[in-house]
Amino acid sequence: QVQLVESGGGLVQPGGSLRLSCAASGSGFSIDAMAWYRQAPGKQRELVAGIDSGSSTAYSDSVKGRFTISRDSAKNTVYLQMNSLKPEDTAVYYCSVRARLVGNPRPNDYWGQGTQVTVSS
């Protein structure tokens, strides 16, 4: 009932920039929070950045000062602006949305398909 479509990944040189987008679609839900996670080969999935319904944000220490998360509530879309990219940022990036379906007070997490970000010269 909640589907996420991610876009914006690709190959970029160290020091470059990239912007990821994630749009939530469907009906009968309300969003509590949106976030970006990433997973590199051989590593666990980690939280990169999150934003709640009041636009309060949180960042992993490894990306603080370089990445910015934002949202467009009217479009149910979350963005991740990534600047000063480093090779260690290389990973599959996943969008996650915490939402409640109409008639159900318990929230569930929904995940996008993932988009590859590769930082290499």
JSON list of C-alpha atoms in Angstrom, two decimals:
[
{"chain": "A", "resi": 1, "resn": "GLN", "atom": "CA", "xyz": [0.00, 0.00, 0.00]},
{"chain": "A", "resi": 2, "resn": "VAL", "atom": "CA", "xyz": [3.05, 2.23, 0.33]},
{"chain": "A", "resi": 3, "resn": "GLN", "atom": "CA", "xyz": [5.53, 2.09, -2.53]},
{"chain": "A", "resi": 4, "resn": "LEU", "atom": "CA", "xyz": [8.83, 3.94, -2.73]},
{"chain": "A", "resi": 5, "resn": "VAL", "atom": "CA", "xyz": [10.67, 4.86, -5.91]},
{"chain": "A", "resi": 6, "resn": "GLU", "atom": "CA", "xyz": [14.30, 5.94, -5.64]},
{"chain": "A", "resi": 7, "resn": "SER", "atom": "CA", "xyz": [16.44, 7.75, -8.18]},
{"chain": "A", "resi": 8, "resn": "GLY", "atom": "CA", "xyz": [19.64, 9.75, -8.51]},
{"chain": "A", "resi": 9, "resn": "GLY", "atom": "CA", "xyz": [22.40, 7.22, -7.94]},
{"chain": "A", "resi": 10, "resn": "GLY", "atom": "CA", "xyz": [25.42, 6.85, -10.18]},
{"chain": "A", "resi": 11, "resn": "LEU", "atom": "CA", "xyz": [29.18, 7.15, -10.53]},
{"chain": "A", "resi": 12, "resn": "VAL", "atom": "CA", "xyz": [30.92, 10.27, -9.28]},
{"chain": "A", "resi": 13, "resn": "GLN", "atom": "CA", "xyz": [34.52, 11.31, -8.63]},
{"chain": "A", "resi": 14, "resn": "PRO", "atom": "CA", "xyz": [35.80, 12.01, -5.11]},
{"chain": "A", "resi": 15, "resn": "GLY", "atom": "CA", "xyz": [34.83, 15.51, -4.06]},
{"chain": "A", "resi": 16, "resn": "GLY", "atom": "CA", "xyz": [31.80, 15.48, -6.34]},
{"chain": "A", "resi": 17, "resn": "SER", "atom": "CA", "xyz": [28.11, 15.80, -5.54]},
{"chain": "A", "resi": 18, "resn": "LEU", "atom": "CA", "xyz": [24.98, 13.76, -6.07]},
{"chain": "A", "resi": 19, "resn": "ARG", "atom": "CA", "xyz": [21.33, 14.15, -5.11]},
{"chain": "A", "resi": 20, "resn": "LEU", "atom": "CA", "xyz": [19.10, 11.19, -4.32]},
{"chain": "A", "resi": 21, "resn": "SER", "atom": "CA", "xyz": [15.31, 11.34, -4.44]},
{"chain": "A", "resi": 22, "resn": "CYS", "atom": "CA", "xyz": [12.66, 9.04, -3.01]},
{"chain": "A", "resi": 23, "resn": "ALA", "atom": "CA", "xyz": [8.94, 9.43, -3.66]},
{"chain": "A", "resi": 24, "resn": "ALA", "atom": "CA", "xyz": [6.27, 7.61, -1.69]},
{"chain": "A", "resi": 25, "resn": "SER", "atom": "CA", "xyz": [3.09, 6.69, -3.50]},
{"chain": "A", "resi": 26, "resn": "GLY", "atom": "CA", "xyz": [-0.15, 4.95, -2.70]},
{"chain": "A", "resi": 27, "resn": "SER", "atom": "CA", "xyz": [-3.17, 5.89, -0.65]},
{"chain": "A", "resi": 28, "resn": "GLY", "atom": "CA", "xyz": [-4.55, 5.66, 2.84]},
{"chain": "A", "resi": 29, "resn": "PHE", "atom": "CA", "xyz": [-1.36, 6.39, 4.77]},
{"chain": "A", "resi": 30, "resn": "SER", "atom": "CA", "xyz": [0.34, 9.14, 6.72]},
{"chain": "A", "resi": 31, "resn": "ILE", "atom": "CA", "xyz": [4.11, 9.52, 7.04]},
{"chain": "A", "resi": 32, "resn": "ASP", "atom": "CA", "xyz": [5.79, 9.87, 10.42]},
{"chain": "A", "resi": 33, "resn": "ALA", "atom": "CA", "xyz": [9.40, 10.00, 9.26]},
{"chain": "A", "resi": 34, "resn": "MET", "atom": "CA", "xyz": [11.65, 9.43, 6.27]},
{"chain": "A", "resi": 35, "resn": "ALA", "atom": "CA", "xyz": [15.25, 8.31, 6.22]},
{"chain": "A", "resi": 36, "resn": "TRP", "atom": "CA", "xyz": [18.19, 7.18, 4.13]},
{"chain": "A", "resi": 37, "resn": "TYR", "atom": "CA", "xyz": [20.24, 4.09, 4.89]},
{"chain": "A", "resi": 38, "resn": "ARG", "atom": "CA", "xyz": [23.22, 2.65, 3.08]},
{"chain": "A", "resi": 39, "resn": "GLN", "atom": "CA", "xyz": [24.94, -0.71, 2.87]},
{"chain": "A", "resi": 40, "resn": "ALA", "atom": "CA", "xyz": [28.42, -1.36, 1.53]},
{"chain": "A", "resi": 41, "resn": "PRO", "atom": "CA", "xyz": [29.67, -4.85, 0.61]},
{"chain": "A", "resi": 42, "resn": "GLY", "atom": "CA", "xyz": [30.59, -6.82, 3.72]},
{"chain": "A", "resi": 43, "resn": "LYS", "atom": "CA", "xyz": [29.10, -4.23, 6.05]},
{"chain": "A", "resi": 44, "resn": "GLN", "atom": "CA", "xyz": [25.83, -3.87, 7.92]},
{"chain": "A", "resi": 45, "resn": "ARG", "atom": "CA", "xyz": [23.19, -1.44, 6.81]},
{"chain": "A", "resi": 46, "resn": "GLU", "atom": "CA", "xyz": [23.60, 1.89, 8.58]},
{"chain": "A", "resi": 47, "resn": "LEU", "atom": "CA", "xyz": [21.41, 4.93, 9.08]},
{"chain": "A", "resi": 48, "resn": "VAL", "atom": "CA", "xyz": [22.74, 7.90, 7.13]},
{"chain": "A", "resi": 49, "resn": "ALA", "atom": "CA", "xyz": [20.15, 10.60, 7.80]},
{"chain": "A", "resi": 50, "resn": "GLY", "atom": "CA", "xyz": [16.58, 10.96, 8.97]},
{"chain": "A", "resi": 51, "resn": "ILE", "atom": "CA", "xyz": [13.86, 13.60, 9.04]},
{"chain": "A", "resi": 52, "resn": "ASP", "atom": "CA", "xyz": [10.58, 13.59, 10.96]},
{"chain": "A", "resi": 53, "resn": "SER", "atom": "CA", "xyz": [7.21, 15.20, 10.36]},
{"chain": "A", "resi": 54, "resn": "GLY", "atom": "CA", "xyz": [8.37, 18.40, 12.07]},
{"chain": "A", "resi": 55, "resn": "SER", "atom": "CA", "xyz": [11.46, 18.61, 9.82]},
{"chain": "A", "resi": 56, "resn": "SER", "atom": "CA", "xyz": [13.82, 17.73, 12.66]},
{"chain": "A", "resi": 57, "resn": "THR", "atom": "CA", "xyz": [16.91, 16.05, 11.19]},
{"chain": "A", "resi": 58, "resn": "ALA", "atom": "CA", "xyz": [19.59, 13.67, 12.36]},
{"chain": "A", "resi": 59, "resn": "TYR", "atom": "CA", "xyz": [22.82, 12.53, 10.68]},
{"chain": "A", "resi": 60, "resn": "SER", "atom": "CA", "xyz": [25.45, 9.89, 11.01]},
{"chain": "A", "resi": 61, "resn": "ASP", "atom": "CA", "xyz": [28.73, 11.37, 12.23]},
{"chain": "A", "resi": 62, "resn": "SER", "atom": "CA", "xyz": [30.43, 10.13, 9.08]},
{"chain": "A", "resi": 63, "resn": "VAL", "atom": "CA", "xyz": [28.29, 12.35, 6.82]},
{"chain": "A", "resi": 64, "resn": "LYS", "atom": "CA", "xyz": [27.54, 15.31, 9.07]},
{"chain": "A", "resi": 65, "resn": "GLY", "atom": "CA", "xyz": [28.49, 18.56, 7.38]},
{"chain": "A", "resi": 66, "resn": "ARG", "atom": "CA", "xyz": [28.57, 16.95, 3.93]},
{"chain": "A", "resi": 67, "resn": "PHE", "atom": "CA", "xyz": [25.07, 15.52, 3.43]},
{"chain": "A", "resi": 68, "resn": "THR", "atom": "CA", "xyz": [21.71, 17.25, 3.79]},
{"chain": "A", "resi": 69, "resn": "ILE", "atom": "CA", "xyz": [18.34, 15.55, 4.07]},
{"chain": "A", "resi": 70, "resn": "SER", "atom": "CA", "xyz": [15.18, 17.43, 3.16]},
{"chain": "A", "resi": 71, "resn": "ARG", "atom": "CA", "xyz": [11.57, 16.70, 2.29]},
{"chain": "A", "resi": 72, "resn": "ASP", "atom": "CA", "xyz": [8.70, 18.00, 0.20]},
{"chain": "A", "resi": 73, "resn": "SER", "atom": "CA", "xyz": [5.58, 17.06, 2.14]},
{"chain": "A", "resi": 74, "resn": "ALA", "atom": "CA", "xyz": [3.23, 17.97, -0.70]},
{"chain": "A", "resi": 75, "resn": "LYS", "atom": "CA", "xyz": [4.98, 15.43, -2.94]},
{"chain": "A", "resi": 76, "resn": "ASN", "atom": "CA", "xyz": [5.71, 12.85, -0.22]},
{"chain": "A", "resi": 77, "resn": "THR", "atom": "CA", "xyz": [9.31, 13.00, -1.36]},
{"chain": "A", "resi": 78, "resn": "VAL", "atom": "CA", "xyz": [12.59, 12.95, 0.55]},
{"chain": "A", "resi": 79, "resn": "TYR", "atom": "CA", "xyz": [15.95, 14.05, -0.82]},
{"chain": "A", "resi": 80, "resn": "LEU", "atom": "CA", "xyz": [19.55, 13.46, 0.13]},
{"chain": "A", "resi": 81, "resn": "GLN", "atom": "CA", "xyz": [22.03, 16.04, -1.14]},
{"chain": "A", "resi": 82, "resn": "MET", "atom": "CA", "xyz": [25.51, 14.55, -0.97]},
{"chain": "A", "resi": 83, "resn": "ASN", "atom": "CA", "xyz": [28.51, 16.86, -1.28]},
{"chain": "A", "resi": 84, "resn": "SER", "atom": "CA", "xyz": [32.26, 16.30, -0.91]},
{"chain": "A", "resi": 85, "resn": "LEU", "atom": "CA", "xyz": [31.79, 12.63, -1.64]},
{"chain": "A", "resi": 86, "resn": "LYS", "atom": "CA", "xyz": [34.46, 10.17, -0.54]},
{"chain": "A", "resi": 87, "resn": "PRO", "atom": "CA", "xyz": [35.24, 6.63, -1.74]},
{"chain": "A", "resi": 88, "resn": "GLU", "atom": "CA", "xyz": [33.98, 5.31, 1.60]},
{"chain": "A", "resi": 89, "resn": "ASP", "atom": "CA", "xyz": [30.54, 6.68, 0.73]},
{"chain": "A", "resi": 90, "resn": "THR", "atom": "CA", "xyz": [30.26, 3.98, -1.94]},
{"chain": "A", "resi": 91, "resn": "ALA", "atom": "CA", "xyz": [27.23, 1.83, -1.12]},
{"chain": "A", "resi": 92, "resn": "VAL", "atom": "CA", "xyz": [23.70, 0.95, -2.07]},
{"chain": "A", "resi": 93, "resn": "TYR", "atom": "CA", "xyz": [21.48, 3.67, -0.64]},
{"chain": "A", "resi": 94, "resn": "TYR", "atom": "CA", "xyz": [17.99, 2.77, 0.55]},
{"chain": "A", "resi": 95, "resn": "CYS", "atom": "CA", "xyz": [15.07, 5.05, 1.25]},
{"chain": "A", "resi": 96, "resn": "SER", "atom": "CA", "xyz": [12.91, 4.15, 4.25]},
{"chain": "A", "resi": 97, "resn": "VAL", "atom": "CA", "xyz": [9.55, 5.58, 5.26]},
{"chain": "A", "resi": 98, "resn": "ARG", "atom": "CA", "xyz": [7.78, 5.09, 8.56]},
{"chain": "A", "resi": 99, "resn": "ALA", "atom": "CA", "xyz": [4.08, 5.34, 7.90]},
{"chain": "A", "resi": 100, "resn": "ARG", "atom": "CA", "xyz": [0.72, 4.50, 9.40]},
{"chain": "A", "resi": 101, "resn": "LEU", "atom": "CA", "xyz": [-2.09, 3.10, 7.32]},
{"chain": "A", "resi": 102, "resn": "VAL", "atom": "CA", "xyz": [-5.55, 4.55, 7.76]},
{"chain": "A", "resi": 103, "resn": "GLY", "atom": "CA", "xyz": [-7.29, 2.76, 10.62]},
{"chain": "A", "resi": 104, "resn": "ASN", "atom": "CA", "xyz": [-4.08, 1.32, 12.06]},
{"chain": "A", "resi": 105, "resn": "PRO", "atom": "CA", "xyz": [-2.30, 3.27, 14.81]},
{"chain": "A", "resi": 106, "resn": "ARG", "atom": "CA", "xyz": [0.80, 1.07, 14.62]},
{"chain": "A", "resi": 107, "resn": "PRO", "atom": "CA", "xyz": [3.43, 2.35, 12.18]},
{"chain": "A", "resi": 108, "resn": "ASN", "atom": "CA", "xyz": [5.33, 0.16, 9.74]},
{"chain": "A", "resi": 109, "resn": "ASP", "atom": "CA", "xyz": [8.56, 0.72, 7.87]},
{"chain": "A", "resi": 110, "resn": "TYR", "atom": "CA", "xyz": [8.65, 0.59, 4.08]},
{"chain": "A", "resi": 111, "resn": "TRP", "atom": "CA", "xyz": [11.74, 0.31, 1.92]},
{"chain": "A", "resi": 112, "resn": "GLY", "atom": "CA", "xyz": [12.76, 1.41, -1.52]},
{"chain": "A", "resi": 113, "resn": "GLN", "atom": "CA", "xyz": [14.59, -0.82, -3.99]},
{"chain": "A", "resi": 114, "resn": "GLY", "atom": "CA", "xyz": [17.97, 0.80, -3.41]},
{"chain": "A", "resi": 115, "resn": "THR", "atom": "CA", "xyz": [20.17, 2.89, -5.69]},
{"chain": "A", "resi": 116, "resn": "GLN", "atom": "CA", "xyz": [23.90, 2.40, -6.23]},
{"chain": "A", "resi": 117, "resn": "VAL", "atom": "CA", "xyz": [26.28, 5.24, -5.42]},
{"chain": "A", "resi": 118, "resn": "THR", "atom": "CA", "xyz": [29.89, 4.73, -6.48]},
{"chain": "A", "resi": 119, "resn": "VAL", "atom": "CA", "xyz": [32.60, 7.26, -5.64]},
{"chain": "A", "resi": 120, "resn": "SER", "atom": "CA", "xyz": [35.77, 6.51, -7.57]},
{"chain": "A", "resi": 121, "resn": "SER", "atom": "CA", "xyz": [38.40, 8.16, -9.72]}
]
